[in-house]
Amino acid sequence: MIYSLLVLSSHVSGHGALTAAGFARSAIARGHSIRRVFFLDAGSCAGSSTAVFPQDEADRLQPWLALAEDHKVELVLCISSALKHGMLDSTEAQRYEKNAPTVHPAFIVSGLGQLVDATAESDRIVTFGG
Amino acid sequence: MNADTAKRVLLVIRHSPYGSSLARASLDAALAAAAFEQPINLLFIGDGVLQLLPEQDAAAIGLRNHARTLASLPLYNIDSVYVERAAADRYHIDLALAPLVVLPLDSHEIHQFMCQHDHLLGF
């Protein structure tokens, strides 16, 4: 079955984002595929390359990087949410004349059309957070 | 994406309008789907019915008036939205004054309505 995930919850609040990454890994392990993970609203912070986590807490970025590297899972941050949360890739950092990009290169910054496209192409959409 | 193969998507909206940015995110998703001519319905349940209050003024908290955005949905061919009747009653919301046409559903109708869609996105 083809799944896509909609992640709404912040990576620093609650467990929604971490659970989403765990769901993706388990679905793939059971032979399903993940068409896309779309991060919207506070969820867009998941792509932060500059966040630093306490040593006794789980790293919130690593599970997504592993999914992207091991299984080519497409990770898309909603551009309007991302900009509001200071999540800029190199293109947006240049466009808005900010010092540096803050989004990890494993993530794509794109529009809500990518969510619409995911709903059209997936058998199931699972929302995390909200 | 053409209309024949389009999935029927239901946004299940259950948070109040200004406590978080989820309400705004749900409308952005609705407008995006409408822009791509994908069939989309909105269902307001629980605290989400507060988004349908007629008198909203968000200027003091520096945010866009949510009711005004809701009122613009018919421009994108979203002519009406659905609401949990019991929740609207609980908050004494006069649906006749809502920013756009609202169709109330009883709890057993909500279940049927959800089953008529391919995808449910929860906000």
XYZ file of C-alpha atoms in Angstrom:
253
model
C 0.000 0.000 0.000
C 1.165 3.526 -0.729
C 1.187 5.810 2.292
C 1.822 9.508 2.714
C 2.194 11.232 6.056
C 1.047 14.685 7.109
C 3.074 15.898 10.084
C 1.561 18.875 11.904
C 3.147 18.652 15.324
C 6.382 20.346 16.301
C 9.457 18.166 16.723
C 10.069 19.724 20.152
C 6.563 19.342 21.574
C 5.004 15.988 22.325
C 5.845 12.862 20.374
C 3.871 13.278 17.134
C 6.839 13.908 14.856
C 8.917 11.078 16.321
C 5.942 8.715 16.092
C 5.507 9.693 12.455
C 9.089 8.724 11.649
C 8.597 5.433 13.510
C 5.398 4.769 11.567
C 7.183 5.383 8.278
C 9.987 2.984 9.205
C 7.533 0.269 10.302
C 5.376 0.658 7.200
C 8.419 0.255 4.960
C 9.581 -2.763 6.974
C 6.196 -4.380 6.286
C 6.530 -3.882 2.547
C 4.534 -0.685 2.123
C 5.903 2.418 0.493
C 5.932 6.034 1.649
C 5.112 8.334 -1.232
C 5.866 11.513 0.657
C 6.064 13.036 4.124
C 4.572 16.515 4.130
C 5.400 18.787 7.057
C 2.889 21.562 7.662
C 2.427 24.235 10.320
C 4.665 23.578 13.372
C 5.674 20.299 11.729
C 7.891 22.230 9.337
C 10.502 22.669 12.101
C 11.409 18.998 11.669
C 13.751 20.037 8.870
C 15.912 22.211 11.108
C 19.630 21.654 10.629
C 20.456 24.120 13.392
C 18.344 22.813 16.288
C 20.416 21.353 19.118
C 18.896 18.739 21.407
C 19.843 17.810 24.981
C 22.106 14.764 25.152
C 19.600 12.776 27.185
C 16.813 13.315 24.629
C 16.261 11.707 21.256
C 17.718 13.436 18.199
C 14.655 14.548 16.203
C 16.438 15.055 12.904
C 18.267 11.738 12.609
C 15.183 9.474 12.092
C 14.155 11.538 9.057
C 17.648 11.582 7.617
C 17.778 7.798 7.944
C 14.464 7.460 6.069
C 15.711 9.740 3.312
C 19.070 7.977 3.013
C 18.001 4.354 3.460
C 14.650 4.427 1.669
C 14.676 7.583 -0.489
C 11.627 8.907 1.387
C 10.659 12.330 0.085
C 10.544 14.916 2.884
C 8.707 18.124 1.981
C 8.333 21.196 4.176
C 5.377 23.473 3.401
C 7.026 26.695 2.223
C 4.662 29.146 3.929
C 4.912 27.276 7.253
C 8.674 26.897 6.855
C 9.296 30.596 6.238
C 7.252 31.600 9.283
C 9.248 29.197 11.437
C 12.607 30.386 10.119
C 13.146 27.238 8.074
C 14.991 28.482 4.987
C 16.793 26.428 2.383
C 19.686 28.076 0.537
C 17.381 29.515 -2.155
C 15.022 31.106 0.366
C 17.888 32.312 2.581
C 19.294 34.173 -0.425
C 15.870 35.465 -1.501
C 15.160 36.950 1.931
C 18.766 37.989 2.529
C 19.262 35.878 5.641
C 22.725 34.860 6.850
C 22.480 31.142 6.293
C 20.112 28.326 5.357
C 18.521 26.533 8.310
C 16.928 23.558 6.530
C 18.821 20.291 6.206
C 19.447 19.449 2.521
C 17.576 16.135 2.911
C 14.362 18.189 2.992
C 12.643 19.941 0.106
C 10.867 23.256 0.664
C 7.807 23.375 -1.551
C 4.151 24.340 -1.782
C 0.923 22.793 -0.555
C 0.437 21.379 -4.050
C 2.782 18.619 -2.878
C 0.223 17.651 -0.224
C -2.578 17.716 -2.776
C -0.459 15.563 -5.079
C 0.262 13.132 -2.221
C -3.457 12.715 -1.475
C -4.067 11.925 -5.135
C -1.266 9.374 -5.364
C -1.552 7.587 -2.021
C -3.889 4.886 -0.738
C -3.679 6.246 2.793
C -2.764 9.561 4.373
C -1.960 9.479 8.071
C -1.972 12.726 10.046
C 0.357 13.173 13.024
C -0.375 15.977 15.452
C -3.056 18.568 15.160
C -4.301 14.968 -11.520
C -7.663 14.841 -13.220
C -11.074 14.954 -11.610
C -12.055 11.371 -12.552
C -9.348 9.732 -10.475
C -9.330 12.354 -7.740
C -9.535 11.146 -4.172
C -12.293 12.587 -2.015
C -10.592 14.369 0.846
C -12.208 15.450 4.103
C -10.545 17.934 6.427
C -11.628 17.186 9.991
C -11.188 20.470 11.839
C -11.330 20.314 15.618
C -9.306 23.200 17.050
C -10.396 26.732 17.944
C -9.395 29.487 15.493
C -6.665 31.438 17.300
C -5.194 29.160 19.999
C -2.752 27.754 17.449
C -2.051 28.158 13.746
C -3.768 24.858 12.879
C -6.987 26.572 11.787
C -5.056 28.665 9.322
C -3.123 25.596 8.120
C -6.362 23.710 7.467
C -7.733 26.531 5.322
C -4.449 26.768 3.410
C -4.759 23.038 2.671
C -8.391 23.500 1.564
C -7.498 26.367 -0.743
C -4.600 24.401 -2.243
C -6.860 21.436 -2.987
C -9.441 23.746 -4.533
C -6.765 25.443 -6.647
C -5.856 22.025 -8.072
C -9.554 21.280 -8.601
C -9.514 18.352 -6.191
C -12.788 17.562 -4.407
C -12.520 18.604 -0.774
C -14.925 18.894 2.132
C -14.493 20.558 5.495
C -16.062 19.193 8.670
C -15.903 21.218 11.875
C -16.211 19.161 15.049
C -15.635 19.807 18.762
C -13.851 23.085 19.489
C -13.439 23.525 15.733
C -16.980 24.915 15.534
C -15.654 28.088 17.206
C -14.062 28.910 13.837
C -17.593 29.538 12.563
C -18.385 32.342 15.006
C -19.701 35.294 12.998
C -18.081 38.146 14.946
C -14.307 37.698 14.834
C -11.677 40.400 15.205
C -8.081 39.205 15.356
C -6.468 42.621 14.887
C -5.436 42.884 18.542
C -3.381 39.667 18.276
C -1.937 40.601 14.890
C -3.580 37.806 12.931
C -5.776 37.578 9.872
C -9.540 37.439 10.488
C -10.324 33.741 10.189
C -14.033 34.240 9.496
C -13.138 36.432 6.541
C -10.964 33.696 5.036
C -13.769 31.189 5.572
C -16.163 33.559 3.847
C -13.899 33.548 0.785
C -14.116 29.763 0.283
C -17.054 29.986 -2.178
C -14.713 31.917 -4.506
C -12.754 28.647 -4.723
C -15.870 26.565 -5.349
C -16.129 25.402 -1.751
C -19.699 26.567 -1.376
C -20.566 24.981 1.948
C -18.966 23.258 4.912
C -20.195 20.659 7.398
C -20.482 20.983 11.140
C -21.146 18.699 14.086
C -24.588 19.823 15.200
C -24.073 18.853 18.848
C -20.858 20.904 19.105
C -22.493 23.963 17.553
C -25.354 23.606 20.028
C -22.927 23.218 22.941
C -21.279 26.547 22.078
C -24.624 28.193 21.196
C -23.367 29.086 17.738
C -26.087 30.429 15.472
C -25.197 28.676 12.217
C -27.436 31.024 10.250
C -24.879 33.759 11.027
C -21.793 31.666 10.102
C -19.354 33.159 7.547
C -20.545 30.742 4.856
C -23.250 28.132 4.284
C -23.027 25.449 6.959
C -24.668 22.018 6.825
C -25.149 20.453 10.273
C -24.651 16.698 10.746
C -25.780 14.478 13.610
C -23.254 12.062 15.092
C -24.467 9.027 13.124
C -24.396 11.098 9.933
C -20.814 12.156 10.663
C -19.689 8.548 10.625
C -21.396 7.916 7.295
C -20.026 11.160 5.909
C -16.456 10.247 6.871
C -16.867 6.859 5.201
C -17.744 8.572 1.918
C -14.201 9.982 1.647
C -10.912 8.405 0.597
C -8.745 10.458 2.918
C -9.297 12.180 6.250
C -6.809 14.866 7.250
C -7.063 15.919 10.885
C -6.506 19.509 11.938
